[in-house]
PDB file of C-alpha atoms in Angstrom:
ATOM      1  CA  MET Z  30      66.143 -75.863-239.776  1.00 86.00           C
ATOM      2  CA  HIS Z  31      64.760 -74.141-242.934  1.00 93.00           C
ATOM      3  CA  ASP Z  32      63.000 -70.722-243.232  1.00 96.00           C
ATOM      4  CA  LEU Z  33      59.402 -70.673-244.440  1.00 97.00           C
ATOM      5  CA  ILE Z  34      57.770 -67.752-246.175  1.00 97.00           C
ATOM      6  CA  ILE Z  35      54.206 -67.795-247.266  1.00 98.00           C
ATOM      7  CA  ASP Z  36      53.047 -64.896-249.484  1.00 98.00           C
ATOM      8  CA  GLU Z  37      50.138 -62.739-248.690  1.00 97.00           C
ATOM      9  CA  THR Z  38      46.845 -63.256-250.516  1.00 97.00           C
ATOM     10  CA  LYS Z  39      43.518 -61.330-250.530  1.00 95.00           C
ATOM     11  CA  TYR Z  40      42.412 -63.474-247.595  1.00 96.00           C
ATOM     12  CA  THR Z  41      45.521 -64.895-246.029  1.00 98.00           C
ATOM     13  CA  PRO Z  42      48.308 -63.018-244.245  1.00 98.00           C
ATOM     14  CA  TYR Z  43      51.995 -62.851-245.116  1.00 98.00           C
ATOM     15  CA  ILE Z  44      53.731 -65.344-242.803  1.00 98.00           C
ATOM     16  CA  LYS Z  45      57.524 -65.397-242.230  1.00 98.00           C
ATOM     17  CA  LEU Z  46      59.161 -68.126-240.176  1.00 98.00           C
ATOM     18  CA  ASP Z  47      62.832 -67.133-239.802  1.00 97.00           C
ATOM     19  CA  ALA Z  48      64.695 -69.975-238.090  1.00 96.00           C
ATOM     20  CA  THR Z  49      68.098 -68.300-238.415  1.00 94.00           C
ATOM     21  CA  ASN Z  50      67.138 -65.252-236.461  1.00 96.00           C
ATOM     22  CA  GLY Z  51      64.258 -66.625-234.410  1.00 96.00           C
ATOM     23  CA  ILE Z  52      61.537 -64.423-235.759  1.00 98.00           C
ATOM     24  CA  ILE Z  53      58.047 -65.430-236.454  1.00 98.00           C
ATOM     25  CA  GLU Z  54      55.875 -62.874-238.324  1.00 98.00           C
ATOM     26  CA  ILE Z  55      52.181 -62.965-239.365  1.00 98.00           C
ATOM     27  CA  LYS Z  56      50.857 -59.834-241.006  1.00 98.00           C
ATOM     28  CA  GLY Z  57      47.562 -59.102-242.853  1.00 97.00           C
ATOM     29  CA  LYS Z  58      44.012 -60.363-242.991  1.00 97.00           C
ATOM     30  CA  SER Z  59      43.077 -63.946-242.149  1.00 97.00           C
ATOM     31  CA  TYR Z  60      39.888 -65.643-243.545  1.00 97.00           C
ATOM     32  CA  PRO Z  61      41.107 -68.745-245.459  1.00 96.00           C
ATOM     33  CA  GLU Z  62      38.469 -71.136-246.863  1.00 93.00           C
ATOM     34  CA  ASN Z  63      39.943 -73.843-244.764  1.00 93.00           C
ATOM     35  CA  THR Z  64      41.870 -72.213-241.905  1.00 94.00           C
ATOM     36  CA  PHE Z  65      43.201 -75.324-240.096  1.00 93.00           C
ATOM     37  CA  GLU Z  66      44.627 -76.788-243.409  1.00 95.00           C
ATOM     38  CA  PHE Z  67      46.026 -73.356-244.505  1.00 97.00           C
ATOM     39  CA  TYR Z  68      48.022 -72.888-241.143  1.00 97.00           C
ATOM     40  CA  LYS Z  69      49.150 -76.479-240.955  1.00 97.00           C
ATOM     41  CA  PRO Z  70      52.645 -75.841-242.436  1.00 97.00           C
ATOM     42  CA  MET Z  71      53.121 -72.960-240.059  1.00 98.00           C
ATOM     43  CA  MET Z  72      52.013 -74.870-237.083  1.00 97.00           C
ATOM     44  CA  ASN Z  73      54.182 -77.853-237.962  1.00 97.00           C
ATOM     45  CA  TRP Z  74      57.193 -75.559-238.475  1.00 97.00           C
ATOM     46  CA  VAL Z  75      56.621 -73.889-235.011  1.00 97.00           C
ATOM     47  CA  GLU Z  76      56.472 -77.195-233.372  1.00 96.00           C
ATOM     48  CA  ASP Z  77      59.643 -78.394-234.949  1.00 96.00           C
ATOM     49  CA  PHE Z  78      61.357 -75.115-234.252  1.00 97.00           C
ATOM     50  CA  PHE Z  79      60.708 -75.163-230.480  1.00 96.00           C
ATOM     51  CA  ASN Z  80      61.709 -78.836-230.391  1.00 95.00           C
ATOM     52  CA  SER Z  81      65.087 -77.980-231.761  1.00 93.00           C
ATOM     53  CA  ASP Z  82      67.803 -77.111-229.271  1.00 89.00           C
ATOM     54  CA  ARG Z  83      68.000 -73.416-230.056  1.00 89.00           C
ATOM     55  CA  LYS Z  84      68.828 -71.343-226.996  1.00 89.00           C
ATOM     56  CA  GLU Z  85      68.306 -67.812-228.224  1.00 95.00           C
ATOM     57  CA  LYS Z  86      65.210 -65.652-227.688  1.00 96.00           C
ATOM     58  CA  THR Z  87      62.351 -65.910-230.303  1.00 97.00           C
ATOM     59  CA  LEU Z  88      60.351 -62.796-231.275  1.00 98.00           C
ATOM     60  CA  VAL Z  89      56.885 -63.222-232.617  1.00 98.00           C
ATOM     61  CA  ASN Z  90      55.261 -60.203-234.366  1.00 98.00           C
ATOM     62  CA  LEU Z  91      51.525 -60.354-235.103  1.00 98.00           C
ATOM     63  CA  GLU Z  92      49.681 -57.707-237.040  1.00 97.00           C
ATOM     64  CA  ILE Z  93      46.280 -59.120-237.965  1.00 96.00           C
ATOM     65  CA  ILE Z  94      43.832 -56.465-239.325  1.00 93.00           C
ATOM     66  CA  TYR Z  95      40.743 -58.700-239.296  1.00 95.00           C
ATOM     67  CA  PHE Z  96      39.989 -62.385-239.179  1.00 96.00           C
ATOM     68  CA  ASN Z  97      37.293 -65.091-239.125  1.00 95.00           C
ATOM     69  CA  SER Z  98      36.403 -67.152-236.157  1.00 95.00           C
ATOM     70  CA  SER Z  99      38.224 -70.201-237.187  1.00 94.00           C
ATOM     71  CA  SER Z 100      41.444 -68.057-237.484  1.00 96.00           C
ATOM     72  CA  SER Z 101      40.681 -66.881-233.976  1.00 96.00           C
ATOM     73  CA  LYS Z 102      40.692 -70.551-232.761  1.00 95.00           C
ATOM     74  CA  LEU Z 103      43.929 -71.172-234.808  1.00 96.00           C
ATOM     75  CA  PHE Z 104      45.661 -68.223-233.114  1.00 97.00           C
ATOM     76  CA  PHE Z 105      44.629 -69.587-229.774  1.00 96.00           C
ATOM     77  CA  ASP Z 106      46.104 -72.953-230.619  1.00 95.00           C
ATOM     78  CA  PHE Z 107      49.284 -71.166-231.801  1.00 97.00           C
ATOM     79  CA  PHE Z 108      49.574 -69.274-228.499  1.00 98.00           C
ATOM     80  CA  ASP Z 109      49.130 -72.740-226.788  1.00 96.00           C
ATOM     81  CA  LEU Z 110      52.204 -73.947-228.653  1.00 97.00           C
ATOM     82  CA  LEU Z 111      54.147 -70.898-227.578  1.00 97.00           C
ATOM     83  CA  GLU Z 112      53.133 -71.469-223.939  1.00 97.00           C
ATOM     84  CA  GLU Z 113      54.055 -75.113-224.067  1.00 96.00           C
ATOM     85  CA  ALA Z 114      57.621 -73.907-225.350  1.00 97.00           C
ATOM     86  CA  HIS Z 115      57.735 -71.215-222.741  1.00 97.00           C
ATOM     87  CA  ASN Z 116      57.096 -73.783-220.043  1.00 96.00           C
ATOM     88  CA  LYS Z 117      59.965 -75.807-221.341  1.00 94.00           C
ATOM     89  CA  GLY Z 118      62.245 -72.903-220.848  1.00 95.00           C
ATOM     90  CA  LYS Z 119      62.290 -71.219-224.275  1.00 96.00           C
ATOM     91  CA  GLU Z 120      62.454 -67.467-224.192  1.00 97.00           C
ATOM     92  CA  ILE Z 121      59.710 -65.910-226.314  1.00 98.00           C
ATOM     93  CA  GLU Z 122      58.544 -62.352-226.704  1.00 98.00           C
ATOM     94  CA  ILE Z 123      55.089 -61.635-228.422  1.00 98.00           C
ATOM     95  CA  ASN Z 124      54.129 -58.315-229.941  1.00 98.00           C
ATOM     96  CA  TRP Z 125      50.529 -58.005-230.786  1.00 98.00           C
ATOM     97  CA  ILE Z 126      50.535 -55.030-233.073  1.00 98.00           C
ATOM     98  CA  TYR Z 127      47.386 -52.957-233.586  1.00 97.00           C
ATOM     99  CA  HIS Z 128      46.430 -49.745-235.357  1.00 95.00           C
ATOM    100  CA  SER Z 129      45.534 -46.991-232.903  1.00 94.00           C
ATOM    101  CA  ASP Z 130      42.044 -46.666-234.571  1.00 92.00           C
ATOM    102  CA  ASN Z 131      41.306 -50.449-234.344  1.00 93.00           C
ATOM    103  CA  GLU Z 132      39.813 -51.104-230.998  1.00 93.00           C
ATOM    104  CA  SER Z 133      38.519 -54.601-232.194  1.00 94.00           C
ATOM    105  CA  ALA Z 134      42.100 -55.717-232.794  1.00 95.00           C
ATOM    106  CA  LEU Z 135      43.171 -54.312-229.435  1.00 96.00           C
ATOM    107  CA  GLU Z 136      40.378 -56.122-227.658  1.00 96.00           C
ATOM    108  CA  ALA Z 137      41.333 -59.349-229.451  1.00 96.00           C
ATOM    109  CA  GLY Z 138      44.941 -58.857-228.387  1.00 97.00           C
ATOM    110  CA  GLU Z 139      43.813 -58.195-224.766  1.00 97.00           C
ATOM    111  CA  ASP Z 140      41.771 -61.370-224.708  1.00 97.00           C
ATOM    112  CA  PHE Z 141      44.776 -63.439-225.864  1.00 97.00           C
ATOM    113  CA  LYS Z 142      46.989 -61.802-223.380  1.00 97.00           C
ATOM    114  CA  GLU Z 143      44.586 -62.566-220.536  1.00 97.00           C
ATOM    115  CA  ASP Z 144      44.176 -66.192-221.714  1.00 97.00           C
ATOM    116  CA  PHE Z 145      47.938 -66.618-221.769  1.00 97.00           C
ATOM    117  CA  LEU Z 146      49.179 -64.970-218.661  1.00 96.00           C
ATOM    118  CA  GLU Z 147      52.480 -66.869-218.578  1.00 96.00           C
ATOM    119  CA  LEU Z 148      53.638 -65.458-221.872  1.00 97.00           C
ATOM    120  CA  ASN Z 149      55.532 -62.318-222.407  1.00 97.00           C
ATOM    121  CA  PHE Z 150      52.836 -60.552-224.442  1.00 98.00           C
ATOM    122  CA  ASN Z 151      53.020 -56.966-225.415  1.00 98.00           C
ATOM    123  CA  LEU Z 152      50.195 -54.868-226.974  1.00 98.00           C
ATOM    124  CA  VAL Z 153      51.858 -52.511-229.300  1.00 98.00           C
ATOM    125  CA  GLU Z 154      49.919 -49.512-230.689  1.00 97.00           C
ATOM    126  CA  LYS Z 155      50.919 -48.520-234.240  1.00 91.00           C
TER     127      LYS Z 155
ATOM    128  CA  MET X 198      15.499 -65.818-254.462  1.00 51.00           C
ATOM    129  CA  ASN X 199      12.873 -63.492-253.170  1.00 64.00           C
ATOM    130  CA  ILE X 200      12.830 -59.977-254.743  1.00 66.00           C
ATOM    131  CA  LYS X 201      10.005 -58.904-252.636  1.00 75.00           C
ATOM    132  CA  MET X 202      12.138 -59.599-249.494  1.00 72.00           C
ATOM    133  CA  ILE X 203      14.853 -57.304-250.941  1.00 73.00           C
ATOM    134  CA  GLN X 204      12.278 -54.443-251.586  1.00 75.00           C
ATOM    135  CA  ASP X 205      10.979 -54.673-248.069  1.00 77.00           C
ATOM    136  CA  ILE X 206      14.477 -54.540-246.554  1.00 74.00           C
ATOM    137  CA  VAL X 207      15.356 -51.515-248.606  1.00 73.00           C
ATOM    138  CA  GLU X 208      12.182 -49.766-247.667  1.00 74.00           C
ATOM    139  CA  GLU X 209      12.827 -50.458-243.972  1.00 74.00           C
ATOM    140  CA  ASP X 210      16.648 -49.733-243.812  1.00 69.00           C
ATOM    141  CA  GLY X 211      17.303 -47.087-246.473  1.00 72.00           C
ATOM    142  CA  ILE X 212      20.263 -47.539-248.620  1.00 79.00           C
ATOM    143  CA  LEU X 213      21.274 -50.814-250.166  1.00 80.00           C
ATOM    144  CA  PHE X 214      24.825 -50.871-251.350  1.00 79.00           C
ATOM    145  CA  LEU X 215      25.858 -54.469-251.632  1.00 89.00           C
ATOM    146  CA  THR X 216      23.588 -57.421-252.716  1.00 89.00           C
ATOM    147  CA  TYR X 217      24.330 -60.823-254.131  1.00 92.00           C
ATOM    148  CA  GLY X 218      22.349 -63.960-254.781  1.00 91.00           C
ATOM    149  CA  GLY X 219      23.611 -67.147-256.061  1.00 92.00           C
ATOM    150  CA  PHE X 220      26.607 -69.423-255.738  1.00 93.00           C
ATOM    151  CA  ILE X 221      29.243 -68.309-253.245  1.00 95.00           C
ATOM    152  CA  SER X 222      32.900 -69.013-253.489  1.00 95.00           C
ATOM    153  CA  GLN X 223      35.983 -67.907-251.557  1.00 96.00           C
ATOM    154  CA  SER X 224      37.183 -65.575-254.471  1.00 95.00           C
ATOM    155  CA  LEU X 225      33.703 -64.090-254.646  1.00 96.00           C
ATOM    156  CA  ILE X 226      33.669 -63.360-250.882  1.00 97.00           C
ATOM    157  CA  SER X 227      37.008 -61.553-251.160  1.00 95.00           C
ATOM    158  CA  SER X 228      35.825 -59.553-254.116  1.00 95.00           C
ATOM    159  CA  MET X 229      32.684 -58.431-252.053  1.00 95.00           C
ATOM    160  CA  MET X 230      35.130 -57.678-249.273  1.00 96.00           C
ATOM    161  CA  GLU X 231      36.968 -55.271-251.546  1.00 94.00           C
ATOM    162  CA  ALA X 232      33.583 -53.492-252.210  1.00 92.00           C
ATOM    163  CA  LEU X 233      32.919 -53.303-248.466  1.00 93.00           C
ATOM    164  CA  GLU X 234      36.452 -51.952-247.782  1.00 94.00           C
ATOM    165  CA  LYS X 235      35.810 -49.314-250.289  1.00 92.00           C
ATOM    166  CA  GLU X 236      32.536 -48.271-248.595  1.00 88.00           C
ATOM    167  CA  ALA X 237      34.165 -48.275-245.221  1.00 90.00           C
ATOM    168  CA  GLU X 238      36.960 -46.071-246.548  1.00 91.00           C
ATOM    169  CA  GLN X 239      34.578 -43.585-248.301  1.00 89.00           C
ATOM    170  CA  ASN X 240      32.602 -43.173-245.145  1.00 87.00           C
ATOM    171  CA  ASN X 241      35.664 -42.686-242.940  1.00 89.00           C
ATOM    172  CA  LEU X 242      34.505 -45.614-240.747  1.00 90.00           C
ATOM    173  CA  ASN X 243      36.669 -46.119-237.666  1.00 90.00           C
ATOM    174  CA  LEU X 244      38.913 -49.203-238.278  1.00 91.00           C
ATOM    175  CA  GLY X 245      37.434 -50.968-235.087  1.00 92.00           C
ATOM    176  CA  ILE X 246      33.859 -50.683-236.481  1.00 92.00           C
ATOM    177  CA  SER X 247      34.757 -51.525-240.090  1.00 94.00           C
ATOM    178  CA  SER X 248      36.717 -54.638-239.005  1.00 94.00           C
ATOM    179  CA  ASN X 249      33.602 -55.734-237.059  1.00 95.00           C
ATOM    180  CA  ILE X 250      31.501 -55.346-240.284  1.00 95.00           C
ATOM    181  CA  PHE X 251      34.115 -57.249-242.337  1.00 96.00           C
ATOM    182  CA  THR X 252      34.226 -60.086-239.750  1.00 97.00           C
ATOM    183  CA  ILE X 253      30.511 -60.468-239.581  1.00 97.00           C
ATOM    184  CA  PHE X 254      30.234 -60.341-243.359  1.00 97.00           C
ATOM    185  CA  ILE X 255      32.931 -63.132-243.688  1.00 97.00           C
ATOM    186  CA  GLU X 256      31.342 -65.323-241.023  1.00 96.00           C
ATOM    187  CA  LEU X 257      27.925 -65.110-242.670  1.00 96.00           C
ATOM    188  CA  THR X 258      29.218 -65.798-246.260  1.00 96.00           C
ATOM    189  CA  GLN X 259      31.525 -68.562-245.279  1.00 95.00           C
ATOM    190  CA  ASN X 260      28.684 -70.140-243.285  1.00 93.00           C
ATOM    191  CA  MET X 261      26.561 -70.125-246.512  1.00 94.00           C
ATOM    192  CA  MET X 262      29.571 -71.414-248.582  1.00 93.00           C
ATOM    193  CA  ASN X 263      30.128 -74.319-246.233  1.00 90.00           C
ATOM    194  CA  TYR X 264      26.558 -75.361-244.954  1.00 86.00           C
ATOM    195  CA  SER X 265      23.874 -74.302-247.542  1.00 88.00           C
ATOM    196  CA  LYS X 266      21.623 -76.802-249.086  1.00 86.00           C
ATOM    197  CA  SER X 267      19.501 -76.524-252.145  1.00 87.00           C
ATOM    198  CA  LYS X 268      15.658 -76.877-252.501  1.00 84.00           C
ATOM    199  CA  ASN X 269      16.106 -79.536-255.252  1.00 82.00           C
ATOM    200  CA  LEU X 270      19.048 -81.566-254.089  1.00 82.00           C
ATOM    201  CA  GLU X 271      18.999 -84.480-251.752  1.00 84.00           C
ATOM    202  CA  TYR X 272      18.342 -83.725-248.129  1.00 78.00           C
ATOM    203  CA  ASP X 273      21.839 -83.060-246.892  1.00 81.00           C
ATOM    204  CA  GLU X 274      23.754 -82.461-250.041  1.00 85.00           C
ATOM    205  CA  ASN X 275      25.622 -79.224-249.935  1.00 87.00           C
ATOM    206  CA  SER X 276      25.079 -76.443-252.384  1.00 88.00           C
ATOM    207  CA  PRO X 277      27.000 -73.223-251.674  1.00 89.00           C
ATOM    208  CA  GLU X 278      24.466 -70.641-252.387  1.00 91.00           C
ATOM    209  CA  GLY X 279      22.596 -67.846-250.582  1.00 93.00           C
ATOM    210  CA  LEU X 280      21.540 -64.275-250.533  1.00 93.00           C
ATOM    211  CA  ILE X 281      23.527 -61.551-248.883  1.00 94.00           C
ATOM    212  CA  LEU X 282      22.690 -57.826-248.396  1.00 93.00           C
ATOM    213  CA  VAL X 283      24.315 -54.938-246.866  1.00 93.00           C
ATOM    214  CA  THR X 284      22.212 -51.876-246.152  1.00 91.00           C
ATOM    215  CA  LYS X 285      22.528 -48.674-244.129  1.00 89.00           C
ATOM    216  CA  ASP X 286      19.799 -46.482-242.564  1.00 87.00           C
ATOM    217  CA  ILE X 287      19.696 -42.692-242.158  1.00 83.00           C
ATOM    218  CA  ASP X 288      21.582 -43.004-238.748  1.00 84.00           C
ATOM    219  CA  ASP X 289      24.485 -44.699-240.465  1.00 84.00           C
ATOM    220  CA  CYS X 290      23.586 -48.000-238.891  1.00 91.00           C
ATOM    221  CA  TYR X 291      24.740 -51.054-241.000  1.00 93.00           C
ATOM    222  CA  TYR X 292      22.628 -54.130-241.489  1.00 94.00           C
ATOM    223  CA  ILE X 293      23.948 -57.346-242.971  1.00 95.00           C
ATOM    224  CA  HIS X 294      21.261 -59.746-243.892  1.00 94.00           C
ATOM    225  CA  SER X 295      21.960 -63.320-245.025  1.00 95.00           C
ATOM    226  CA  GLN X 296      19.474 -65.979-246.314  1.00 95.00           C
ATOM    227  CA  ASN X 297      20.199 -69.435-247.231  1.00 94.00           C
ATOM    228  CA  ILE X 298      18.550 -72.919-247.186  1.00 94.00           C
ATOM    229  CA  ILE X 299      19.230 -75.290-244.354  1.00 94.00           C
ATOM    230  CA  THR X 300      17.956 -78.769-243.348  1.00 93.00           C
ATOM    231  CA  GLU X 301      15.617 -79.284-240.502  1.00 93.00           C
ATOM    232  CA  ASP X 302      18.417 -81.019-238.530  1.00 92.00           C
ATOM    233  CA  ASP X 303      20.553 -77.811-238.955  1.00 91.00           C
ATOM    234  CA  LYS X 304      17.691 -75.613-237.844  1.00 94.00           C
ATOM    235  CA  ASN X 305      17.259 -77.826-234.707  1.00 94.00           C
ATOM    236  CA  ARG X 306      20.925 -77.411-234.008  1.00 92.00           C
ATOM    237  CA  ILE X 307      21.208 -73.694-234.634  1.00 93.00           C
ATOM    238  CA  GLU X 308      17.930 -72.335-233.251  1.00 95.00           C
ATOM    239  CA  PRO X 309      18.401 -73.197-229.565  1.00 94.00           C
ATOM    240  CA  LYS X 310      21.948 -71.842-229.886  1.00 94.00           C
ATOM    241  CA  LEU X 311      20.748 -68.524-231.334  1.00 96.00           C
ATOM    242  CA  GLU X 312      17.898 -68.228-228.845  1.00 96.00           C
ATOM    243  CA  LYS X 313      20.458 -68.478-226.036  1.00 95.00           C
ATOM    244  CA  ILE X 314      22.704 -65.882-227.594  1.00 96.00           C
ATOM    245  CA  VAL X 315      19.871 -63.393-227.984  1.00 96.00           C
ATOM    246  CA  ASP X 316      19.164 -63.510-224.350  1.00 95.00           C
ATOM    247  CA  MET X 317      22.699 -62.907-223.336  1.00 96.00           C
ATOM    248  CA  SER X 318      24.440 -59.621-222.591  1.00 96.00           C
ATOM    249  CA  LYS X 319      27.474 -58.536-224.408  1.00 95.00           C
ATOM    250  CA  GLU X 320      29.692 -59.346-221.492  1.00 96.00           C
ATOM    251  CA  GLU X 321      28.231 -62.971-221.193  1.00 97.00           C
ATOM    252  CA  ILE X 322      28.680 -63.379-225.016  1.00 97.00           C
ATOM    253  CA  LYS X 323      32.289 -62.398-224.788  1.00 96.00           C
ATOM    254  CA  LYS X 324      32.919 -64.806-221.933  1.00 96.00           C
ATOM    255  CA  GLU X 325      31.202 -67.751-223.619  1.00 95.00           C
ATOM    256  CA  TYR X 326      33.197 -67.044-226.775  1.00 95.00           C
ATOM    257  CA  ARG X 327      36.441 -67.308-224.951  1.00 95.00           C
ATOM    258  CA  LEU X 328      35.289 -70.404-223.100  1.00 94.00           C
ATOM    259  CA  LEU X 329      34.327 -72.095-226.282  1.00 93.00           C
ATOM    260  CA  ARG X 330      37.466 -71.051-227.986  1.00 94.00           C
ATOM    261  CA  LYS X 331      39.579 -72.408-225.247  1.00 93.00           C
ATOM    262  CA  SER X 332      37.723 -75.746-224.832  1.00 88.00           C
ATOM    263  CA  GLY X 333      37.405 -76.349-228.525  1.00 79.00           C
ATOM    264  CA  LYS X 334      34.173 -77.985-227.644  1.00 71.00           C
ATOM    265  CA  ASP X 335      32.168 -77.300-230.803  1.00 69.00           C
ATOM    266  CA  SER X 336      35.156 -77.376-233.213  1.00 71.00           C
ATOM    267  CA  HIS X 337      34.869 -79.412-236.369  1.00 70.00           C
ATOM    268  CA  GLY X 338      36.589 -79.901-239.692  1.00 63.00           C
ATOM    269  CA  LYS X 339      36.146 -76.513-241.090  1.00 67.00           C
ATOM    270  CA  GLY X 340      35.104 -74.215-238.217  1.00 67.00           C
ATOM    271  CA  ALA X 341      35.840 -73.481-234.664  1.00 62.00           C
ATOM    272  CA  GLY X 342      32.019 -73.587-233.648  1.00 78.00           C
ATOM    273  CA  ILE X 343      32.206 -70.045-232.295  1.00 91.00           C
ATOM    274  CA  GLY X 344      30.992 -68.208-235.536  1.00 93.00           C
ATOM    275  CA  PHE X 345      27.669 -67.114-234.146  1.00 95.00           C
ATOM    276  CA  TYR X 346      29.323 -65.860-230.975  1.00 96.00           C
ATOM    277  CA  GLU X 347      31.866 -64.022-233.088  1.00 96.00           C
ATOM    278  CA  ILE X 348      29.071 -62.324-235.025  1.00 97.00           C
ATOM    279  CA  ALA X 349      27.033 -61.453-231.748  1.00 97.00           C
ATOM    280  CA  LYS X 350      30.001 -60.012-229.994  1.00 96.00           C
ATOM    281  CA  ARG X 351      30.661 -57.690-232.946  1.00 96.00           C
ATOM    282  CA  SER X 352      26.968 -56.654-233.495  1.00 97.00           C
ATOM    283  CA  ASP X 353      24.660 -54.268-231.808  1.00 95.00           C
ATOM    284  CA  GLY X 354      21.949 -56.703-232.031  1.00 95.00           C
ATOM    285  CA  ILE X 355      21.096 -59.828-234.006  1.00 96.00           C
ATOM    286  CA  LYS X 356      17.709 -61.150-235.445  1.00 96.00           C
ATOM    287  CA  PHE X 357      16.858 -64.389-237.241  1.00 96.00           C
ATOM    288  CA  GLU X 358      14.062 -66.381-238.582  1.00 95.00           C
ATOM    289  CA  PHE X 359      13.276 -69.658-240.084  1.00 96.00           C
ATOM    290  CA  ASN X 360      10.710 -70.094-242.843  1.00 94.00           C
ATOM    291  CA  LYS X 361       9.541 -73.409-243.794  1.00 94.00           C
ATOM    292  CA  ILE X 362       9.875 -74.446-247.461  1.00 92.00           C
ATOM    293  CA  THR X 363       9.186 -78.193-247.331  1.00 90.00           C
ATOM    294  CA  ASP X 364       8.844 -80.546-244.380  1.00 88.00           C
ATOM    295  CA  GLU X 365      12.611 -80.974-244.434  1.00 91.00           C
ATOM    296  CA  LYS X 366      14.051 -77.566-245.530  1.00 93.00           C
ATOM    297  CA  TYR X 367      13.898 -74.060-244.347  1.00 95.00           C
ATOM    298  CA  TYR X 368      15.109 -70.602-245.297  1.00 94.00           C
ATOM    299  CA  PHE X 369      17.380 -69.262-242.645  1.00 95.00           C
ATOM    300  CA  HIS X 370      17.284 -65.533-242.511  1.00 95.00           C
ATOM    301  CA  PHE X 371      19.817 -63.831-240.255  1.00 96.00           C
ATOM    302  CA  ILE X 372      20.335 -60.028-239.525  1.00 96.00           C
ATOM    303  CA  SER X 373      23.116 -58.349-237.790  1.00 97.00           C
ATOM    304  CA  LYS X 374      22.993 -54.653-236.935  1.00 96.00           C
ATOM    305  CA  ILE X 375      26.227 -52.561-236.471  1.00 95.00           C
ATOM    306  CA  LYS X 376      25.988 -49.040-235.143  1.00 93.00           C
ATOM    307  CA  THR X 377      28.658 -46.525-236.351  1.00 89.00           C
ATOM    308  CA  ASN X 378      27.773 -43.420-234.274  1.00 70.00           C
ATOM    309  CA  LYS X 379      29.310 -44.768-231.103  1.00 51.00           C
ATOM    310  CA  GLU X 380      31.222 -42.451-228.690  1.00 46.00           C
ATOM    311  CA  LYS X 381      34.840 -43.298-228.973  1.00 41.00           C
TER     312      LYS X 381
END
């Protein structure tokens, strides 16, 4: 499986999908003009990745500073994919990284954690 | 666009530091976001509060970009234009105003939704937001259908009004208030 890197822009985050080491990283702001289209390559990659027969643990690092409502829905769908993979026996650890001064990002992380109780979901203060 | 309206707003709120009227594009939104980020930085705004302001601004401008109509075009032909203002009063409360033209059908769709939100408590808004996000009920091509909930959950009050232009079109004026003098 190939790696996929999407560079950061003024309104979309840096995305690194590292199949070799099993690391998924999303970092930055997220308010694309068309969110679902923008994240499509990432979502397809994630689906394929968890359909492969990889056994090692996957690490997911998310550091989203702020985002629009369609990105919020997209992240929900992303965690849904992760939960599906988890239920099929994949080991996944999620780090929701937020700045200590950003209680809005913390609250967003808390809500996702509560919506996906099955997942190993850490809130990590930076 | 209505200059008198801008004057009235400035008189009421105090300081006006960002205003734009005309065509709206994604790159224009991100340039205005840079100005907002600068303002937040200069005022040492807490990151949580500034990210609320940023998100509300993005929701309102992207709404205008995706759904605005024009006075002169066919009934439901899109025209990405509108008026956006960010002001601040002497208590450092921020106000984000947006005004754009919508069809009567859109008004009939938005108005009951907003009336419902205005009557809800913050806790109820947060709960409904998560329910809608989970069900994907209002999702469509470009949005998740939770934009107004996103705005309301990050605001310290919202206001709106519809002003009739013709039988079929309305000005939609929306105001979000964000307090900054919260206890941490």
